[in-house]
PDB file of C-alpha atoms in Angstrom:
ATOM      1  CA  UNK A 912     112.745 -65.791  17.156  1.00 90.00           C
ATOM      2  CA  UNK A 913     113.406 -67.526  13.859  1.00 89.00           C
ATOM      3  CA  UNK A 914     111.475 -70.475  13.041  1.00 90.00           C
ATOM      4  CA  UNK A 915     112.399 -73.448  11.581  1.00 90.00           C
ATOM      5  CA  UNK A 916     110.782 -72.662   8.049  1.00 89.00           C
ATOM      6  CA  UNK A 917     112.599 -69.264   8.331  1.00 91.00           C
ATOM      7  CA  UNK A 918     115.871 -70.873   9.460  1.00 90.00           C
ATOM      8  CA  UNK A 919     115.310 -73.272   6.467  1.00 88.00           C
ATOM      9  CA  UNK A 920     115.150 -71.247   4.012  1.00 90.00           C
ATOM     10  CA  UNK A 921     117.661 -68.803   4.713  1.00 91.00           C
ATOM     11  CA  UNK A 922     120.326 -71.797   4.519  1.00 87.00           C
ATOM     12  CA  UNK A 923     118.922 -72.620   1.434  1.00 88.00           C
ATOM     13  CA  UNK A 924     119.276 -69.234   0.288  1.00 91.00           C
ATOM     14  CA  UNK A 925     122.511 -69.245   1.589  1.00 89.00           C
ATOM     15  CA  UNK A 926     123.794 -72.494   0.108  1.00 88.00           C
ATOM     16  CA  UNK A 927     122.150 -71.542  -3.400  1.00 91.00           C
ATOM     17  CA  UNK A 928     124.998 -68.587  -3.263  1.00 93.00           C
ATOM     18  CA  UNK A 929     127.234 -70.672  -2.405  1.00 93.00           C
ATOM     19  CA  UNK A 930     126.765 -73.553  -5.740  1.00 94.00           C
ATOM     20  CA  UNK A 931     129.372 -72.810  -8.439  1.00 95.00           C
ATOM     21  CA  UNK A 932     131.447 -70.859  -6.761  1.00 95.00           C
ATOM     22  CA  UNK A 933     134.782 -70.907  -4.819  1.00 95.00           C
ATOM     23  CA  UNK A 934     134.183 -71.109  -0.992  1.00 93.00           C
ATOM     24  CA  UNK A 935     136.661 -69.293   1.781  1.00 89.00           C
ATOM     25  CA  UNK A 936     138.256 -71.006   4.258  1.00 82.00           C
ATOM     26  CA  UNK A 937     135.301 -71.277   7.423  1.00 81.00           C
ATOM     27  CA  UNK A 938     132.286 -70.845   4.706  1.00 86.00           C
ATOM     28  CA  UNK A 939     131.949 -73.969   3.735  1.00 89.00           C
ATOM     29  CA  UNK A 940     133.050 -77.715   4.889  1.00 90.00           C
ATOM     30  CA  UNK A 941     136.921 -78.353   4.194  1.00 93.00           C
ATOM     31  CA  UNK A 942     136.058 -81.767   2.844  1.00 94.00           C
ATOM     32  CA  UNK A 943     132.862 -83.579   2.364  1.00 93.00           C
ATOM     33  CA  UNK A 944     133.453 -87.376   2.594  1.00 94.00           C
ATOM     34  CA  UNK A 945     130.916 -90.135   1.481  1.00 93.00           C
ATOM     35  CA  UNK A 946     131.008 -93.441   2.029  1.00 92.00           C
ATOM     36  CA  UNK A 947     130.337 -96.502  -0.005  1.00 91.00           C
ATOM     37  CA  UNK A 948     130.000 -99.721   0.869  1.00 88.00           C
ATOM     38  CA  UNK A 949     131.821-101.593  -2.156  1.00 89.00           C
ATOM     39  CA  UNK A 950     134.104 -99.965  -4.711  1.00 91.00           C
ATOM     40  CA  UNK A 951     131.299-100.242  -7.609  1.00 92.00           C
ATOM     41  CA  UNK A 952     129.408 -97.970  -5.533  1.00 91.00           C
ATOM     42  CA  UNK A 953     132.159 -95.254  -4.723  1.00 94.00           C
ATOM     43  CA  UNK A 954     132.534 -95.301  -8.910  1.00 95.00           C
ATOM     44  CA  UNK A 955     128.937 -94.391  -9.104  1.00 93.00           C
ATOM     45  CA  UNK A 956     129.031 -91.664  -6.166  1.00 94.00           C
ATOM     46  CA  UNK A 957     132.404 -90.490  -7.959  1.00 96.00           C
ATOM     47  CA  UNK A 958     130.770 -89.977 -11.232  1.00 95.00           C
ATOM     48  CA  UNK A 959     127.604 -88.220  -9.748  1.00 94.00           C
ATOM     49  CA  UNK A 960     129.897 -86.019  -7.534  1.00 94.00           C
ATOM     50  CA  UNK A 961     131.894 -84.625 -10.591  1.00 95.00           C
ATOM     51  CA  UNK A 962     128.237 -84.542 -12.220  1.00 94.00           C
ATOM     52  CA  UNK A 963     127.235 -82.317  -9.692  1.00 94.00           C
ATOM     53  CA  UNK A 964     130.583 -80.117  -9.997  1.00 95.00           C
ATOM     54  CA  UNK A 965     130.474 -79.706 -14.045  1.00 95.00           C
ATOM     55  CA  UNK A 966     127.003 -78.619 -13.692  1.00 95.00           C
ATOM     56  CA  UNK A 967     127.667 -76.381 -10.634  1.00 94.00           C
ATOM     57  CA  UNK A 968     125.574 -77.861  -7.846  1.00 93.00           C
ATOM     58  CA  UNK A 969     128.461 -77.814  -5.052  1.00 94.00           C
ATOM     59  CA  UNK A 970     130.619 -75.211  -3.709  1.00 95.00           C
ATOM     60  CA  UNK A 971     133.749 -75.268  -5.613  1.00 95.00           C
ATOM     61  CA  UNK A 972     136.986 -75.099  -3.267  1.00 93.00           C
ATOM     62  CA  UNK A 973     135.843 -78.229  -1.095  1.00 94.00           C
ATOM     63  CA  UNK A 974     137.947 -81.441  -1.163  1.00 94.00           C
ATOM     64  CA  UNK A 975     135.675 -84.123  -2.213  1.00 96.00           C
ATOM     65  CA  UNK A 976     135.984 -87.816  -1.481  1.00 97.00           C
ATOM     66  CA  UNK A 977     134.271 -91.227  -1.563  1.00 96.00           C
ATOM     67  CA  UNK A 978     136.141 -93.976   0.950  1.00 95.00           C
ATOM     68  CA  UNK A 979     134.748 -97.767   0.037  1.00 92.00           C
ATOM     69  CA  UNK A 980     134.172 -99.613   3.050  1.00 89.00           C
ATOM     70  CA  UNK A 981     136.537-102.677   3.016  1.00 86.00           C
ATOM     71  CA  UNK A 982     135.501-105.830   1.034  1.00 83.00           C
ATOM     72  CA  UNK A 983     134.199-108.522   3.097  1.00 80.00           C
ATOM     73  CA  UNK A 984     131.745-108.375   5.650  1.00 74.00           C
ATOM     74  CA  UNK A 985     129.625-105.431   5.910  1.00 72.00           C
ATOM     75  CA  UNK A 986     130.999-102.941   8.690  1.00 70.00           C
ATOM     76  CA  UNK A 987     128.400-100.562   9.611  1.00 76.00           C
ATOM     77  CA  UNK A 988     128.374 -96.809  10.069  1.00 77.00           C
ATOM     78  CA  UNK A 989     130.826 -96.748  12.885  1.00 80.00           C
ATOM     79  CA  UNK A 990     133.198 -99.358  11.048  1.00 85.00           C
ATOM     80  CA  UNK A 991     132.890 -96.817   7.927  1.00 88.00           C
ATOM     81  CA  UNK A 992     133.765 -93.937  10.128  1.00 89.00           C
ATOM     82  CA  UNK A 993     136.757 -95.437  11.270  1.00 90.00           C
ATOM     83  CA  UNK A 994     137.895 -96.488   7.907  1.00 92.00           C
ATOM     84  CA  UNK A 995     137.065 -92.493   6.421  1.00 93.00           C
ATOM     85  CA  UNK A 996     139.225 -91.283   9.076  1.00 93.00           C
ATOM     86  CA  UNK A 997     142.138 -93.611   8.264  1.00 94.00           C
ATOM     87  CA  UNK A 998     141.595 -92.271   4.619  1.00 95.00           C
ATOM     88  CA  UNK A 999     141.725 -88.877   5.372  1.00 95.00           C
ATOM     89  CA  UNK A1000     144.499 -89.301   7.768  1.00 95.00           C
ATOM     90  CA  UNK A1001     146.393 -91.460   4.920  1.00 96.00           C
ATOM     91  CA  UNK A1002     145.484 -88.475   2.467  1.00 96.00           C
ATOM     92  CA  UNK A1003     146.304 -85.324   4.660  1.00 95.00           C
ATOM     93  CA  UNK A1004     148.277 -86.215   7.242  1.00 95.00           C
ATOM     94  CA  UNK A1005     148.196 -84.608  10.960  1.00 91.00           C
ATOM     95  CA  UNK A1006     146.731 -81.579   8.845  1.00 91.00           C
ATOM     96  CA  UNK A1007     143.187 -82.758   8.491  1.00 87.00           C
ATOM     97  CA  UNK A1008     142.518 -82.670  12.103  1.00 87.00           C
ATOM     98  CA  UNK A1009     142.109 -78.803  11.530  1.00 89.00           C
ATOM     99  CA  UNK A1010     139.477 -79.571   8.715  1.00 91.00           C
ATOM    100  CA  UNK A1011     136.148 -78.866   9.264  1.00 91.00           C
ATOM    101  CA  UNK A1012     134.937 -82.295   7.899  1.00 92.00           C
ATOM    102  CA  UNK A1013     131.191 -83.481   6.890  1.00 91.00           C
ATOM    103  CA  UNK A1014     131.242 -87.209   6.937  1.00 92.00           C
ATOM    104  CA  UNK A1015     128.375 -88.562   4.965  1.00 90.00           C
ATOM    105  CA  UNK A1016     126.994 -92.119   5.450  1.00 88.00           C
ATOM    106  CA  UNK A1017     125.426 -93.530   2.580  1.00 81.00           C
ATOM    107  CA  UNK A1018     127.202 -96.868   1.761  1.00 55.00           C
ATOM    108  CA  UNK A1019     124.196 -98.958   1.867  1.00 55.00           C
ATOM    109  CA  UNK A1020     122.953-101.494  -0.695  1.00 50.00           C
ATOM    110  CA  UNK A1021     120.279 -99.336  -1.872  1.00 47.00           C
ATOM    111  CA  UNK A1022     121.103 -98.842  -5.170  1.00 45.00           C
ATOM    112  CA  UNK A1023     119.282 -95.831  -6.161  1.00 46.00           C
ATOM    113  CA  UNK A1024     122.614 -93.856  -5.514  1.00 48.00           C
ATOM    114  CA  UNK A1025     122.692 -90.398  -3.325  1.00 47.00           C
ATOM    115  CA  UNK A1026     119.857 -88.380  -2.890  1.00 48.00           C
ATOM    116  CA  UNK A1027     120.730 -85.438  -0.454  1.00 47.00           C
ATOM    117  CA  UNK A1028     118.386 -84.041   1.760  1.00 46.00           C
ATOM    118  CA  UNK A1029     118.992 -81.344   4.143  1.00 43.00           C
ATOM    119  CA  UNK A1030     118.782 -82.381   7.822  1.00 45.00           C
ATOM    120  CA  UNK A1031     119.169 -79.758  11.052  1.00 41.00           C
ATOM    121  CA  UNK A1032     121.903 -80.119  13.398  1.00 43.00           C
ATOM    122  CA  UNK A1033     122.619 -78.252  16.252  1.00 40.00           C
ATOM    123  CA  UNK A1034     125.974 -78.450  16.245  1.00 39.00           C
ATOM    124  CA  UNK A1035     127.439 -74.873  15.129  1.00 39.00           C
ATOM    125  CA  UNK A1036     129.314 -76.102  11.806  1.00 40.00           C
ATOM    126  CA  UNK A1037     128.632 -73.650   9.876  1.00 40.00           C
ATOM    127  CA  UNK A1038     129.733 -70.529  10.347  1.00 43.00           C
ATOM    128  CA  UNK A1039     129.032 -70.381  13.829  1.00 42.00           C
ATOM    129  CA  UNK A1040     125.557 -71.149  13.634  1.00 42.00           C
ATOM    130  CA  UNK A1041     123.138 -74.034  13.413  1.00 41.00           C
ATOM    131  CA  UNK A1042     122.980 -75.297  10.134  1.00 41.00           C
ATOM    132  CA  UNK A1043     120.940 -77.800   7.565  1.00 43.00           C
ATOM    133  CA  UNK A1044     123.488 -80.267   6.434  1.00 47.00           C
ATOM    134  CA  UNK A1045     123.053 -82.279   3.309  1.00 47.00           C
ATOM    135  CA  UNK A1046     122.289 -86.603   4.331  1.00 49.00           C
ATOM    136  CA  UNK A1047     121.420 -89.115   2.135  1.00 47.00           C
ATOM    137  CA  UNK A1048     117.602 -89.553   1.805  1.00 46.00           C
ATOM    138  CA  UNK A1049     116.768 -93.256   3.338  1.00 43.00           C
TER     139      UNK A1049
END
Protein backbone atom coordinates (compact mmCIF):
# COMPACT_ATOMS: atom_id res chain seq x y z
CA UNK A 1 0.00 0.00 0.00
CA UNK A 2 1.06 3.54 -0.83
CA UNK A 3 1.74 5.82 1.89
CA UNK A 4 0.97 9.14 2.30
CA UNK A 5 4.63 10.49 1.61
CA UNK A 6 4.54 8.19 -1.49
CA UNK A 7 1.05 9.35 -2.51
CA UNK A 8 2.46 12.92 -1.96
CA UNK A 9 4.94 12.97 -3.97
CA UNK A 10 3.76 11.26 -6.87
CA UNK A 11 1.01 14.16 -7.20
CA UNK A 12 3.63 16.44 -6.96
CA UNK A 13 5.43 14.76 -9.58
CA UNK A 14 2.46 14.62 -11.39
CA UNK A 15 1.35 18.24 -11.10
CA UNK A 16 5.08 19.44 -11.85
CA UNK A 17 4.24 17.78 -15.51
CA UNK A 18 1.43 19.25 -15.62
CA UNK A 19 2.82 23.41 -15.00
CA UNK A 20 3.16 25.15 -18.39
CA UNK A 21 1.44 23.08 -20.31
CA UNK A 22 -2.03 22.58 -21.92
CA UNK A 23 -4.22 20.15 -19.84
CA UNK A 24 -6.96 17.56 -21.54
CA UNK A 25 -10.28 17.57 -20.74
CA UNK A 26 -10.51 15.11 -17.17
CA UNK A 27 -6.59 15.89 -16.32
CA UNK A 28 -6.92 18.74 -14.72
CA UNK A 29 -9.82 20.99 -12.95
CA UNK A 30 -12.15 22.74 -15.68
CA UNK A 31 -11.99 25.93 -13.68
CA UNK A 32 -10.27 26.89 -10.55
CA UNK A 33 -12.25 29.67 -8.75
CA UNK A 34 -10.90 31.87 -5.82
CA UNK A 35 -12.57 33.97 -3.81
CA UNK A 36 -11.97 37.39 -2.43
CA UNK A 37 -13.54 39.13 -0.03
CA UNK A 38 -13.46 42.84 -1.51
CA UNK A 39 -12.68 43.77 -5.11
CA UNK A 40 -9.05 45.23 -4.08
CA UNK A 41 -8.30 41.82 -3.15
CA UNK A 42 -9.61 39.89 -6.34
CA UNK A 43 -7.14 42.69 -8.27
CA UNK A 44 -4.31 41.38 -6.25
CA UNK A 45 -5.25 37.50 -6.67
CA UNK A 46 -5.85 38.51 -10.49
CA UNK A 47 -2.44 39.89 -10.91
CA UNK A 48 -0.67 36.96 -9.00
CA UNK A 49 -2.79 34.41 -11.01
CA UNK A 50 -1.57 35.77 -14.46
CA UNK A 51 1.92 35.98 -12.52
CA UNK A 52 1.77 32.50 -12.02
CA UNK A 53 0.61 31.79 -15.80
CA UNK A 54 3.48 34.06 -17.58
CA UNK A 55 5.94 32.30 -15.53
CA UNK A 56 4.35 28.83 -16.04
CA UNK A 57 3.34 27.68 -12.57
CA UNK A 58 -0.36 26.47 -13.57
CA UNK A 59 -1.66 24.15 -16.05
CA UNK A 60 -2.49 26.08 -19.05
CA UNK A 61 -6.08 25.14 -20.55
CA UNK A 62 -7.94 25.81 -17.09
CA UNK A 63 -10.49 28.67 -16.84
CA UNK A 64 -9.33 30.83 -14.12
CA UNK A 65 -11.41 33.15 -11.98
CA UNK A 66 -11.53 35.35 -8.86
CA UNK A 67 -15.44 36.16 -7.66
CA UNK A 68 -15.36 39.24 -4.90
CA UNK A 69 -17.65 38.54 -2.23
CA UNK A 70 -20.34 41.32 -2.24
CA UNK A 71 -19.57 44.70 -0.52
CA UNK A 72 -21.08 45.08 2.76
CA UNK A 73 -21.08 42.81 5.48
CA UNK A 74 -18.75 40.02 5.47
CA UNK A 75 -20.52 36.69 4.19
CA UNK A 76 -18.52 33.79 5.11
CA UNK A 77 -17.38 30.73 3.21
CA UNK A 78 -20.80 29.40 2.54
CA UNK A 79 -22.14 33.01 1.54
CA UNK A 80 -18.94 33.08 -0.91
CA UNK A 81 -19.86 29.73 -2.28
CA UNK A 82 -23.14 30.74 -3.14
CA UNK A 83 -22.08 33.92 -4.73
CA UNK A 84 -19.05 31.75 -6.96
CA UNK A 85 -21.75 29.62 -8.14
CA UNK A 86 -24.01 32.48 -9.27
CA UNK A 87 -20.76 33.71 -11.09
CA UNK A 88 -20.05 30.76 -12.79
CA UNK A 89 -23.60 30.12 -13.60
CA UNK A 90 -23.80 33.95 -14.90
CA UNK A 91 -20.47 33.13 -16.90
CA UNK A 92 -21.24 29.58 -18.38
CA UNK A 93 -24.56 29.00 -18.27
CA UNK A 94 -26.33 25.41 -17.62
CA UNK A 95 -22.84 24.22 -19.11
CA UNK A 96 -20.73 24.56 -16.02
CA UNK A 97 -22.62 22.04 -14.14
CA UNK A 98 -20.51 19.47 -16.24
CA UNK A 99 -17.24 21.28 -15.03
CA UNK A 100 -15.14 19.70 -12.79
CA UNK A 101 -14.76 22.84 -10.54
CA UNK A 102 -12.09 23.56 -7.57
CA UNK A 103 -13.57 26.28 -5.50
CA UNK A 104 -10.92 27.93 -3.46
CA UNK A 105 -11.68 29.95 -0.27
CA UNK A 106 -9.31 32.49 0.50
CA UNK A 107 -11.20 35.86 0.76
CA UNK A 108 -10.09 36.69 4.15
CA UNK A 109 -8.57 39.93 5.44
CA UNK A 110 -5.23 38.53 5.70
CA UNK A 111 -3.43 40.46 3.50
CA UNK A 112 -0.44 38.49 2.73
CA UNK A 113 -2.30 37.33 -0.53
CA UNK A 114 -2.47 33.39 -1.64
CA UNK A 115 -0.13 31.02 -0.55
CA UNK A 116 -1.18 27.48 -1.85
CA UNK A 117 -0.56 24.53 -0.04
CA UNK A 118 -1.49 21.14 -1.04
CA UNK A 119 -4.15 19.50 1.17
CA UNK A 120 -5.52 15.58 0.72
CA UNK A 121 -8.98 14.92 -0.11
CA UNK A 122 -10.61 11.87 -0.53
CA UNK A 123 -12.88 12.73 -2.85
CA UNK A 124 -11.75 11.13 -6.37
CA UNK A 125 -11.28 14.57 -8.37
CA UNK A 126 -8.64 13.86 -10.03
CA UNK A 127 -8.49 11.49 -12.38
CA UNK A 128 -10.24 9.00 -10.56
CA UNK A 129 -8.13 8.94 -7.69
CA UNK A 130 -7.49 10.69 -4.41
CA UNK A 131 -5.73 13.70 -4.91
CA UNK A 132 -3.66 16.75 -3.06
CA UNK A 133 -5.53 19.84 -3.98
CA UNK A 134 -3.96 23.23 -3.79
CA UNK A 135 -5.77 25.60 -0.40
CA UNK A 136 -4.72 28.67 0.75
CA UNK A 137 -2.17 28.39 3.63
CA UNK A 138 -4.02 29.96 6.93
Amino acid sequence: METLREATLRKLRRFSELRGKPVAAGEFWDVVAITAADEKQELAYKQQLSEKLRRKELPLGVQYHVFPDPAGTKIGNGGSTLCSLQCLESLYGDEWNSFKVLLIHSGSWNLNGISWNLKQTSDPLFGGNSVHVFCRAE
